[in-house]
Amino acid sequence: MRKRSRRAFLSATVLATASTVVAQPLLGINSPSLLIHQVFFWLKNPGSVNDRKQLSEGLKKLAAIPEIKQLYVGFPANTEKREVVDNSWDVSEVMFFSDVTAQKTYQDHPLHQAFIQQYAHLWQRVVVYDTLTVG
Amino acid sequence: MRKRSRRAFLSATVLATASTVVAQPLLGINSPSLLIHQVFFWLKNPGSVNDRKQLSEGLKKLAAIPEIKQLYVGFPANTEKREVVDNSWDVSEVMFFSDVTAQKTYQDHPLHQAFIQQYAHLWQRVVVYDTLTVG
């Protein structure tokens, strides 16, 4: 990418993603695939607005871990109720990594370990899905 | 955004996301939140390379639906086996929409309905998580 375009792209990306917690621009040009780490939390106090807020704030702080290319934190959306839709959880995170190795580095990172120490008392159940994207 | 920057951004985005199926640039500047539609498929023939390929190719075609801002299709990643990690599924999709309304438009879109008609015989179970991101 030419320097000028790259600068414009980075600047535009910062603007475009202002509503999310972004550690780095979303995608590396040389990434043939990406690791999407998707986590769903069920609170010990289901539906607690306060606990939901606490946990989501804790998750956003993980953006400081450099391996995270992009981080989204969310709550169940009010989409159509269908049998296949699971909306019983309280808080979710979606993280993009370069690959399995980067996800492992994140997994063992002191900030992630500290997050677990600090917030694990809030949840009763966690389900993780790790996707390797195909081009 | 100025026209010049916008053009550079769009062009850079196309480059940067070449490894994924992209219908539109990822984020609208005015999006205070995003709808992430996450779907996991369990095949009738678990682990079938051919069925996995068929289904993932069907999913990629959904990128033609204009409401989809970004689409990722993937398989279970070879991350560390932990009790909380569910890697029993075969194929996944992650789609970004502007909001609940856009997701509903996609849900009812003829191309999506045709996808279900054409590929539903391949799966035995589907689980959907719809996340509304928080800034």
PDB file of C-alpha atoms in Angstrom:
ATOM      1  CA  MET A   1       0.000   0.000   0.000  1.00  0.00           C
ATOM      2  CA  ARG A   2       1.358   3.496  -0.751  1.00  0.00           C
ATOM      3  CA  LYS A   3       2.201   5.582   2.286  1.00  0.00           C
ATOM      4  CA  ARG A   4      -0.444   8.158   1.582  1.00  0.00           C
ATOM      5  CA  SER A   5      -3.211   5.575   1.169  1.00  0.00           C
ATOM      6  CA  ARG A   6      -2.092   3.707   4.237  1.00  0.00           C
ATOM      7  CA  ARG A   7      -2.212   6.851   6.336  1.00  0.00           C
ATOM      8  CA  ALA A   8      -5.673   7.669   5.048  1.00  0.00           C
ATOM      9  CA  PHE A   9      -6.790   4.103   5.665  1.00  0.00           C
ATOM     10  CA  LEU A  10      -5.542   4.034   9.234  1.00  0.00           C
ATOM     11  CA  SER A  11      -7.085   7.381   9.982  1.00  0.00           C
ATOM     12  CA  ALA A  12     -10.346   6.335   8.375  1.00  0.00           C
ATOM     13  CA  THR A  13     -10.329   3.072  10.282  1.00  0.00           C
ATOM     14  CA  VAL A  14      -9.973   4.881  13.576  1.00  0.00           C
ATOM     15  CA  LEU A  15     -12.954   7.029  12.646  1.00  0.00           C
ATOM     16  CA  ALA A  16     -14.987   4.155  11.343  1.00  0.00           C
ATOM     17  CA  THR A  17     -14.480   2.005  14.399  1.00  0.00           C
ATOM     18  CA  ALA A  18     -14.882   4.718  16.989  1.00  0.00           C
ATOM     19  CA  SER A  19     -17.837   2.915  18.486  1.00  0.00           C
ATOM     20  CA  THR A  20     -15.858  -0.220  19.270  1.00  0.00           C
ATOM     21  CA  VAL A  21     -12.749  -0.988  21.234  1.00  0.00           C
ATOM     22  CA  VAL A  22      -9.973  -1.317  18.718  1.00  0.00           C
ATOM     23  CA  ALA A  23      -6.443  -2.390  19.414  1.00  0.00           C
ATOM     24  CA  GLN A  24      -5.293  -2.446  15.803  1.00  0.00           C
ATOM     25  CA  PRO A  25      -6.799  -2.078  12.332  1.00  0.00           C
ATOM     26  CA  LEU A  26      -8.980  -5.064  11.634  1.00  0.00           C
ATOM     27  CA  LEU A  27      -7.127  -7.117   9.077  1.00  0.00           C
ATOM     28  CA  GLY A  28      -3.581  -7.676   7.975  1.00  0.00           C
ATOM     29  CA  ILE A  29      -3.267  -7.777   4.219  1.00  0.00           C
ATOM     30  CA  ASN A  30      -1.185 -10.932   4.454  1.00  0.00           C
ATOM     31  CA  SER A  31      -3.620 -12.841   6.652  1.00  0.00           C
ATOM     32  CA  PRO A  32      -4.876 -15.830   4.693  1.00  0.00           C
ATOM     33  CA  SER A  33      -7.185 -16.604   7.585  1.00  0.00           C
ATOM     34  CA  LEU A  34      -8.190 -15.184  10.949  1.00  0.00           C
ATOM     35  CA  LEU A  35      -8.967 -16.652  14.317  1.00  0.00           C
ATOM     36  CA  ILE A  36     -12.299 -15.460  15.665  1.00  0.00           C
ATOM     37  CA  HIS A  37     -12.630 -16.104  19.399  1.00  0.00           C
ATOM     38  CA  GLN A  38     -16.299 -15.921  20.419  1.00  0.00           C
ATOM     39  CA  VAL A  39     -17.233 -16.127  24.084  1.00  0.00           C
ATOM     40  CA  PHE A  40     -20.649 -16.116  25.763  1.00  0.00           C
ATOM     41  CA  PHE A  41     -21.118 -15.510  29.490  1.00  0.00           C
ATOM     42  CA  TRP A  42     -24.108 -16.456  31.625  1.00  0.00           C
ATOM     43  CA  LEU A  43     -24.160 -14.366  34.817  1.00  0.00           C
ATOM     44  CA  LYS A  44     -24.753 -15.724  38.298  1.00  0.00           C
ATOM     45  CA  ASN A  45     -27.342 -12.942  38.488  1.00  0.00           C
ATOM     46  CA  PRO A  46     -28.982 -13.356  35.092  1.00  0.00           C
ATOM     47  CA  GLY A  47     -30.043 -10.075  33.580  1.00  0.00           C
ATOM     48  CA  SER A  48     -28.343  -7.963  36.268  1.00  0.00           C
ATOM     49  CA  VAL A  49     -27.703  -4.602  34.618  1.00  0.00           C
ATOM     50  CA  ASN A  50     -24.919  -3.817  37.059  1.00  0.00           C
ATOM     51  CA  ASP A  51     -23.064  -7.116  36.641  1.00  0.00           C
ATOM     52  CA  ARG A  52     -23.493  -6.939  32.898  1.00  0.00           C
ATOM     53  CA  LYS A  53     -21.947  -3.463  32.908  1.00  0.00           C
ATOM     54  CA  GLN A  54     -19.077  -4.522  35.169  1.00  0.00           C
ATOM     55  CA  LEU A  55     -18.244  -7.541  33.036  1.00  0.00           C
ATOM     56  CA  SER A  56     -18.447  -5.642  29.756  1.00  0.00           C
ATOM     57  CA  GLU A  57     -16.141  -2.933  31.141  1.00  0.00           C
ATOM     58  CA  GLY A  58     -13.702  -5.610  32.222  1.00  0.00           C
ATOM     59  CA  LEU A  59     -13.773  -7.153  28.766  1.00  0.00           C
ATOM     60  CA  LYS A  60     -13.111  -3.830  27.054  1.00  0.00           C
ATOM     61  CA  LYS A  61      -9.912  -3.413  29.075  1.00  0.00           C
ATOM     62  CA  LEU A  62      -8.561  -6.555  27.376  1.00  0.00           C
ATOM     63  CA  ALA A  63      -8.084  -4.442  24.245  1.00  0.00           C
ATOM     64  CA  ALA A  64      -4.715  -3.467  25.733  1.00  0.00           C
ATOM     65  CA  ILE A  65      -3.429  -6.939  24.843  1.00  0.00           C
ATOM     66  CA  PRO A  66      -1.568  -6.411  21.562  1.00  0.00           C
ATOM     67  CA  GLU A  67      -2.518  -9.743  19.981  1.00  0.00           C
ATOM     68  CA  ILE A  68      -6.167  -8.645  19.822  1.00  0.00           C
ATOM     69  CA  LYS A  69      -6.754  -7.148  16.383  1.00  0.00           C
ATOM     70  CA  GLN A  70     -10.350  -6.233  17.080  1.00  0.00           C
ATOM     71  CA  LEU A  71     -12.634  -6.590  20.072  1.00  0.00           C
ATOM     72  CA  TYR A  72     -16.397  -6.346  20.238  1.00  0.00           C
ATOM     73  CA  VAL A  73     -18.372  -6.602  23.463  1.00  0.00           C
ATOM     74  CA  GLY A  74     -22.132  -6.975  23.403  1.00  0.00           C
ATOM     75  CA  PHE A  75     -25.418  -8.054  24.881  1.00  0.00           C
ATOM     76  CA  PRO A  76     -28.190 -10.200  23.368  1.00  0.00           C
ATOM     77  CA  ALA A  77     -29.822  -8.362  20.475  1.00  0.00           C
ATOM     78  CA  ASN A  78     -33.553  -8.084  20.217  1.00  0.00           C
ATOM     79  CA  THR A  79     -33.764 -10.129  17.022  1.00  0.00           C
ATOM     80  CA  GLU A  80     -36.706 -12.337  16.167  1.00  0.00           C
ATOM     81  CA  LYS A  81     -37.270 -15.162  18.675  1.00  0.00           C
ATOM     82  CA  ARG A  82     -36.703 -18.419  16.819  1.00  0.00           C
ATOM     83  CA  GLU A  83     -36.056 -21.921  18.098  1.00  0.00           C
ATOM     84  CA  VAL A  84     -32.452 -21.853  16.887  1.00  0.00           C
ATOM     85  CA  VAL A  85     -31.606 -18.527  18.553  1.00  0.00           C
ATOM     86  CA  ASP A  86     -29.953 -18.763  21.958  1.00  0.00           C
ATOM     87  CA  ASN A  87     -30.490 -15.494  23.798  1.00  0.00           C
ATOM     88  CA  SER A  88     -30.185 -16.934  27.309  1.00  0.00           C
ATOM     89  CA  TRP A  89     -26.676 -15.527  27.848  1.00  0.00           C
ATOM     90  CA  ASP A  90     -25.863 -12.084  29.271  1.00  0.00           C
ATOM     91  CA  VAL A  91     -22.603 -10.769  27.803  1.00  0.00           C
ATOM     92  CA  SER A  92     -20.500 -11.726  24.786  1.00  0.00           C
ATOM     93  CA  GLU A  93     -17.118 -10.926  23.341  1.00  0.00           C
ATOM     94  CA  VAL A  94     -15.883 -11.370  19.783  1.00  0.00           C
ATOM     95  CA  MET A  95     -12.123 -11.089  19.297  1.00  0.00           C
ATOM     96  CA  PHE A  96     -10.071 -11.294  16.107  1.00  0.00           C
ATOM     97  CA  PHE A  97      -6.572 -12.752  16.189  1.00  0.00           C
ATOM     98  CA  SER A  98      -4.036 -13.499  13.430  1.00  0.00           C
ATOM     99  CA  ASP A  99      -3.887 -17.172  14.252  1.00  0.00           C
ATOM    100  CA  VAL A 100      -4.024 -19.884  16.909  1.00  0.00           C
ATOM    101  CA  THR A 101      -0.638 -18.871  18.343  1.00  0.00           C
ATOM    102  CA  ALA A 102      -1.742 -15.278  18.900  1.00  0.00           C
ATOM    103  CA  GLN A 103      -4.898 -16.503  20.629  1.00  0.00           C
ATOM    104  CA  LYS A 104      -2.778 -18.699  22.933  1.00  0.00           C
ATOM    105  CA  THR A 105      -0.536 -15.726  23.781  1.00  0.00           C
ATOM    106  CA  TYR A 106      -3.678 -13.772  24.691  1.00  0.00           C
ATOM    107  CA  GLN A 107      -4.993 -16.715  26.716  1.00  0.00           C
ATOM    108  CA  ASP A 108      -1.866 -16.751  28.880  1.00  0.00           C
ATOM    109  CA  HIS A 109      -1.375 -12.958  28.986  1.00  0.00           C
ATOM    110  CA  PRO A 110      -1.196 -11.486  32.515  1.00  0.00           C
ATOM    111  CA  LEU A 111      -3.970  -8.991  31.699  1.00  0.00           C
ATOM    112  CA  HIS A 112      -6.281 -11.825  30.644  1.00  0.00           C
ATOM    113  CA  GLN A 113      -5.387 -13.841  33.733  1.00  0.00           C
ATOM    114  CA  ALA A 114      -6.052 -10.769  35.889  1.00  0.00           C
ATOM    115  CA  PHE A 115      -9.415 -10.314  34.151  1.00  0.00           C
ATOM    116  CA  ILE A 116     -10.392 -13.886  35.078  1.00  0.00           C
ATOM    117  CA  GLN A 117      -9.294 -13.346  38.695  1.00  0.00           C
ATOM    118  CA  GLN A 118     -11.256 -10.124  38.937  1.00  0.00           C
ATOM    119  CA  TYR A 119     -14.467 -11.029  37.136  1.00  0.00           C
ATOM    120  CA  ALA A 120     -14.954 -14.818  37.296  1.00  0.00           C
ATOM    121  CA  HIS A 121     -17.186 -14.443  40.378  1.00  0.00           C
ATOM    122  CA  LEU A 122     -19.775 -12.771  38.129  1.00  0.00           C
ATOM    123  CA  TRP A 123     -20.433 -15.673  35.772  1.00  0.00           C
ATOM    124  CA  GLN A 124     -21.831 -19.151  36.239  1.00  0.00           C
ATOM    125  CA  ARG A 125     -21.153 -20.469  32.746  1.00  0.00           C
ATOM    126  CA  VAL A 126     -18.934 -19.663  29.773  1.00  0.00           C
ATOM    127  CA  VAL A 127     -19.038 -21.135  26.275  1.00  0.00           C
ATOM    128  CA  VAL A 128     -16.214 -20.479  23.800  1.00  0.00           C
ATOM    129  CA  TYR A 129     -16.186 -20.997  20.036  1.00  0.00           C
ATOM    130  CA  ASP A 130     -12.917 -20.585  18.151  1.00  0.00           C
ATOM    131  CA  THR A 131     -13.331 -20.197  14.400  1.00  0.00           C
ATOM    132  CA  LEU A 132     -10.587 -20.280  11.801  1.00  0.00           C
ATOM    133  CA  THR A 133     -11.899 -18.373   8.818  1.00  0.00           C
ATOM    134  CA  VAL A 134     -11.651 -19.708   5.272  1.00  0.00           C
ATOM    135  CA  GLY A 135     -11.010 -17.364   2.343  1.00  0.00           C
TER     136      GLY A 135
ATOM    137  CA  MET B   1     -14.909  12.063   5.619  1.00  0.00           C
ATOM    138  CA  ARG B   2     -13.332  13.945   2.713  1.00  0.00           C
ATOM    139  CA  LYS B   3     -13.794  12.389  -0.705  1.00  0.00           C
ATOM    140  CA  ARG B   4     -10.126  11.652  -1.190  1.00  0.00           C
ATOM    141  CA  SER B   5      -9.775   9.923   2.172  1.00  0.00           C
ATOM    142  CA  ARG B   6     -12.956   7.998   1.620  1.00  0.00           C
ATOM    143  CA  ARG B   7     -11.745   6.691  -1.715  1.00  0.00           C
ATOM    144  CA  ALA B   8      -8.414   5.674  -0.200  1.00  0.00           C
ATOM    145  CA  PHE B   9     -10.227   4.031   2.696  1.00  0.00           C
ATOM    146  CA  LEU B  10     -12.546   2.037   0.473  1.00  0.00           C
ATOM    147  CA  SER B  11      -9.712   0.938  -1.734  1.00  0.00           C
ATOM    148  CA  ALA B  12      -7.574   0.003   1.253  1.00  0.00           C
ATOM    149  CA  THR B  13     -10.442  -1.886   2.811  1.00  0.00           C
ATOM    150  CA  VAL B  14     -10.863  -4.008  -0.266  1.00  0.00           C
ATOM    151  CA  LEU B  15      -7.162  -4.860  -0.131  1.00  0.00           C
ATOM    152  CA  ALA B  16      -7.137  -5.460   3.578  1.00  0.00           C
ATOM    153  CA  THR B  17     -10.078  -7.807   3.527  1.00  0.00           C
ATOM    154  CA  ALA B  18      -9.138  -9.730   0.424  1.00  0.00           C
ATOM    155  CA  SER B  19      -9.084 -12.991   2.341  1.00  0.00           C
ATOM    156  CA  THR B  20     -12.709 -12.713   3.414  1.00  0.00           C
ATOM    157  CA  VAL B  21     -15.975 -12.285   1.625  1.00  0.00           C
ATOM    158  CA  VAL B  22     -16.879  -8.648   1.889  1.00  0.00           C
ATOM    159  CA  ALA B  23     -20.082  -7.038   0.778  1.00  0.00           C
ATOM    160  CA  GLN B  24     -19.338  -3.564   2.110  1.00  0.00           C
ATOM    161  CA  PRO B  25     -16.676  -1.856   4.230  1.00  0.00           C
ATOM    162  CA  LEU B  26     -16.912  -3.049   7.791  1.00  0.00           C
ATOM    163  CA  LEU B  27     -18.287  -0.167   9.769  1.00  0.00           C
ATOM    164  CA  GLY B  28     -20.430   2.854   9.172  1.00  0.00           C
ATOM    165  CA  ILE B  29     -19.094   5.922  10.930  1.00  0.00           C
ATOM    166  CA  ASN B  30     -22.495   6.665  12.336  1.00  0.00           C
ATOM    167  CA  SER B  31     -23.072   3.209  13.761  1.00  0.00           C
ATOM    168  CA  PRO B  32     -23.287   3.527  17.519  1.00  0.00           C
ATOM    169  CA  SER B  33     -23.564  -0.237  17.687  1.00  0.00           C
ATOM    170  CA  LEU B  34     -23.475  -3.258  15.405  1.00  0.00           C
ATOM    171  CA  LEU B  35     -25.429  -6.455  15.168  1.00  0.00           C
ATOM    172  CA  ILE B  36     -23.170  -9.521  15.076  1.00  0.00           C
ATOM    173  CA  HIS B  37     -25.020 -12.600  13.852  1.00  0.00           C
ATOM    174  CA  GLN B  38     -23.085 -15.729  14.818  1.00  0.00           C
ATOM    175  CA  VAL B  39     -24.248 -19.105  13.567  1.00  0.00           C
ATOM    176  CA  PHE B  40     -22.859 -22.595  14.222  1.00  0.00           C
ATOM    177  CA  PHE B  41     -23.798 -25.632  12.124  1.00  0.00           C
ATOM    178  CA  TRP B  42     -23.500 -29.287  13.094  1.00  0.00           C
ATOM    179  CA  LEU B  43     -23.500 -31.474   9.976  1.00  0.00           C
ATOM    180  CA  LYS B  44     -25.540 -34.632   9.529  1.00  0.00           C
ATOM    181  CA  ASN B  45     -22.222 -36.138   8.467  1.00  0.00           C
ATOM    182  CA  PRO B  46     -19.977 -34.721  11.198  1.00  0.00           C
ATOM    183  CA  GLY B  47     -16.530 -33.903   9.938  1.00  0.00           C
ATOM    184  CA  SER B  48     -17.389 -34.561   6.278  1.00  0.00           C
ATOM    185  CA  VAL B  49     -14.880 -32.525   4.297  1.00  0.00           C
ATOM    186  CA  ASN B  50     -17.159 -32.446   1.280  1.00  0.00           C
ATOM    187  CA  ASP B  51     -20.274 -31.300   3.157  1.00  0.00           C
ATOM    188  CA  ARG B  52     -18.241 -28.734   5.059  1.00  0.00           C
ATOM    189  CA  LYS B  53     -16.944 -27.361   1.771  1.00  0.00           C
ATOM    190  CA  GLN B  54     -20.402 -27.305   0.186  1.00  0.00           C
ATOM    191  CA  LEU B  55     -21.944 -25.499   3.142  1.00  0.00           C
ATOM    192  CA  SER B  56     -19.135 -22.958   3.409  1.00  0.00           C
ATOM    193  CA  GLU B  57     -19.412 -22.186  -0.303  1.00  0.00           C
ATOM    194  CA  GLY B  58     -23.166 -21.704   0.098  1.00  0.00           C
ATOM    195  CA  LEU B  59     -22.587 -19.348   3.002  1.00  0.00           C
ATOM    196  CA  LYS B  60     -20.085 -17.248   1.061  1.00  0.00           C
ATOM    197  CA  LYS B  61     -22.681 -16.629  -1.642  1.00  0.00           C
ATOM    198  CA  LEU B  62     -24.823 -14.848   0.950  1.00  0.00           C
ATOM    199  CA  ALA B  63     -22.377 -11.931   0.708  1.00  0.00           C
ATOM    200  CA  ALA B  64     -24.490 -10.739  -2.225  1.00  0.00           C
ATOM    201  CA  ILE B  65     -27.146  -9.634   0.257  1.00  0.00           C
ATOM    202  CA  PRO B  66     -26.511  -5.911   0.663  1.00  0.00           C
ATOM    203  CA  GLU B  67     -27.407  -5.716   4.352  1.00  0.00           C
ATOM    204  CA  ILE B  68     -24.361  -7.850   5.214  1.00  0.00           C
ATOM    205  CA  LYS B  69     -21.524  -5.465   6.060  1.00  0.00           C
ATOM    206  CA  GLN B  70     -19.003  -8.219   6.593  1.00  0.00           C
ATOM    207  CA  LEU B  71     -19.125 -11.995   6.394  1.00  0.00           C
ATOM    208  CA  TYR B  72     -16.703 -14.564   7.765  1.00  0.00           C
ATOM    209  CA  VAL B  73     -17.072 -18.288   7.229  1.00  0.00           C
ATOM    210  CA  GLY B  74     -14.966 -20.744   9.186  1.00  0.00           C
ATOM    211  CA  PHE B  75     -14.270 -24.112  10.702  1.00  0.00           C
ATOM    212  CA  PRO B  76     -13.282 -25.038  14.281  1.00  0.00           C
ATOM    213  CA  ALA B  77      -9.815 -23.706  15.050  1.00  0.00           C
ATOM    214  CA  ASN B  78      -7.202 -25.908  16.607  1.00  0.00           C
ATOM    215  CA  THR B  79      -7.012 -23.894  19.817  1.00  0.00           C
ATOM    216  CA  GLU B  80      -6.248 -25.437  23.186  1.00  0.00           C
ATOM    217  CA  LYS B  81      -8.832 -27.993  24.311  1.00  0.00           C
ATOM    218  CA  ARG B  82     -10.488 -26.599  27.402  1.00  0.00           C
ATOM    219  CA  GLU B  83     -13.736 -27.551  29.121  1.00  0.00           C
ATOM    220  CA  VAL B  84     -15.390 -24.274  28.087  1.00  0.00           C
ATOM    221  CA  VAL B  85     -14.475 -24.591  24.398  1.00  0.00           C
ATOM    222  CA  ASP B  86     -17.151 -26.088  22.165  1.00  0.00           C
ATOM    223  CA  ASN B  87     -15.477 -27.460  19.042  1.00  0.00           C
ATOM    224  CA  SER B  88     -18.149 -30.060  18.253  1.00  0.00           C
ATOM    225  CA  TRP B  89     -19.638 -28.018  15.391  1.00  0.00           C
ATOM    226  CA  ASP B  90     -18.541 -28.154  11.745  1.00  0.00           C
ATOM    227  CA  VAL B  91     -19.064 -24.780  10.063  1.00  0.00           C
ATOM    228  CA  SER B  92     -19.668 -21.261  11.346  1.00  0.00           C
ATOM    229  CA  GLU B  93     -20.604 -17.885   9.983  1.00  0.00           C
ATOM    230  CA  VAL B  94     -20.107 -14.453  11.525  1.00  0.00           C
ATOM    231  CA  MET B  95     -22.032 -11.610   9.924  1.00  0.00           C
ATOM    232  CA  PHE B  96     -22.033  -7.910  10.759  1.00  0.00           C
ATOM    233  CA  PHE B  97     -25.200  -5.844  10.278  1.00  0.00           C
ATOM    234  CA  SER B  98     -26.044  -2.227  11.090  1.00  0.00           C
ATOM    235  CA  ASP B  99     -28.878  -3.155  13.366  1.00  0.00           C
ATOM    236  CA  VAL B 100     -31.734  -5.558  14.144  1.00  0.00           C
ATOM    237  CA  THR B 101     -33.795  -4.308  11.191  1.00  0.00           C
ATOM    238  CA  ALA B 102     -31.017  -5.032   8.708  1.00  0.00           C
ATOM    239  CA  GLN B 103     -30.624  -8.530  10.151  1.00  0.00           C
ATOM    240  CA  LYS B 104     -34.359  -9.124   9.734  1.00  0.00           C
ATOM    241  CA  THR B 105     -34.189  -7.954   6.099  1.00  0.00           C
ATOM    242  CA  TYR B 106     -31.371 -10.459   5.554  1.00  0.00           C
ATOM    243  CA  GLN B 107     -33.349 -13.178   7.331  1.00  0.00           C
ATOM    244  CA  ASP B 108     -36.263 -12.762   4.922  1.00  0.00           C
ATOM    245  CA  HIS B 109     -34.139 -12.101   1.820  1.00  0.00           C
ATOM    246  CA  PRO B 110     -34.847 -14.459  -1.125  1.00  0.00           C
ATOM    247  CA  LEU B 111     -31.148 -15.372  -1.373  1.00  0.00           C
ATOM    248  CA  HIS B 112     -31.102 -16.404   2.287  1.00  0.00           C
ATOM    249  CA  GLN B 113     -34.323 -18.362   1.885  1.00  0.00           C
ATOM    250  CA  ALA B 114     -32.858 -20.072  -1.196  1.00  0.00           C
ATOM    251  CA  PHE B 115     -29.722 -20.900   0.801  1.00  0.00           C
ATOM    252  CA  ILE B 116     -31.841 -22.643   3.441  1.00  0.00           C
ATOM    253  CA  GLN B 117     -33.757 -24.567   0.763  1.00  0.00           C
ATOM    254  CA  GLN B 118     -30.557 -25.678  -0.924  1.00  0.00           C
ATOM    255  CA  TYR B 119     -28.359 -26.530   2.050  1.00  0.00           C
ATOM    256  CA  ALA B 120     -30.586 -27.412   5.030  1.00  0.00           C
ATOM    257  CA  HIS B 121     -30.326 -31.112   4.208  1.00  0.00           C
ATOM    258  CA  LEU B 122     -26.649 -30.924   5.202  1.00  0.00           C
ATOM    259  CA  TRP B 123     -27.092 -29.918   8.841  1.00  0.00           C
ATOM    260  CA  GLN B 124     -28.689 -31.578  11.823  1.00  0.00           C
ATOM    261  CA  ARG B 125     -28.446 -28.652  14.261  1.00  0.00           C
ATOM    262  CA  VAL B 126     -27.989 -24.895  14.153  1.00  0.00           C
ATOM    263  CA  VAL B 127     -27.349 -22.502  17.028  1.00  0.00           C
ATOM    264  CA  VAL B 128     -27.586 -18.737  16.532  1.00  0.00           C
ATOM    265  CA  TYR B 129     -26.287 -15.962  18.779  1.00  0.00           C
ATOM    266  CA  ASP B 130     -27.226 -12.365  17.958  1.00  0.00           C
ATOM    267  CA  THR B 131     -25.084  -9.772  19.717  1.00  0.00           C
ATOM    268  CA  LEU B 132     -25.688  -6.050  19.858  1.00  0.00           C
ATOM    269  CA  THR B 133     -22.319  -4.433  20.492  1.00  0.00           C
ATOM    270  CA  VAL B 134     -21.795  -1.762  23.109  1.00  0.00           C
ATOM    271  CA  GLY B 135     -19.348   1.092  22.533  1.00  0.00           C
TER     272      GLY B 135
END
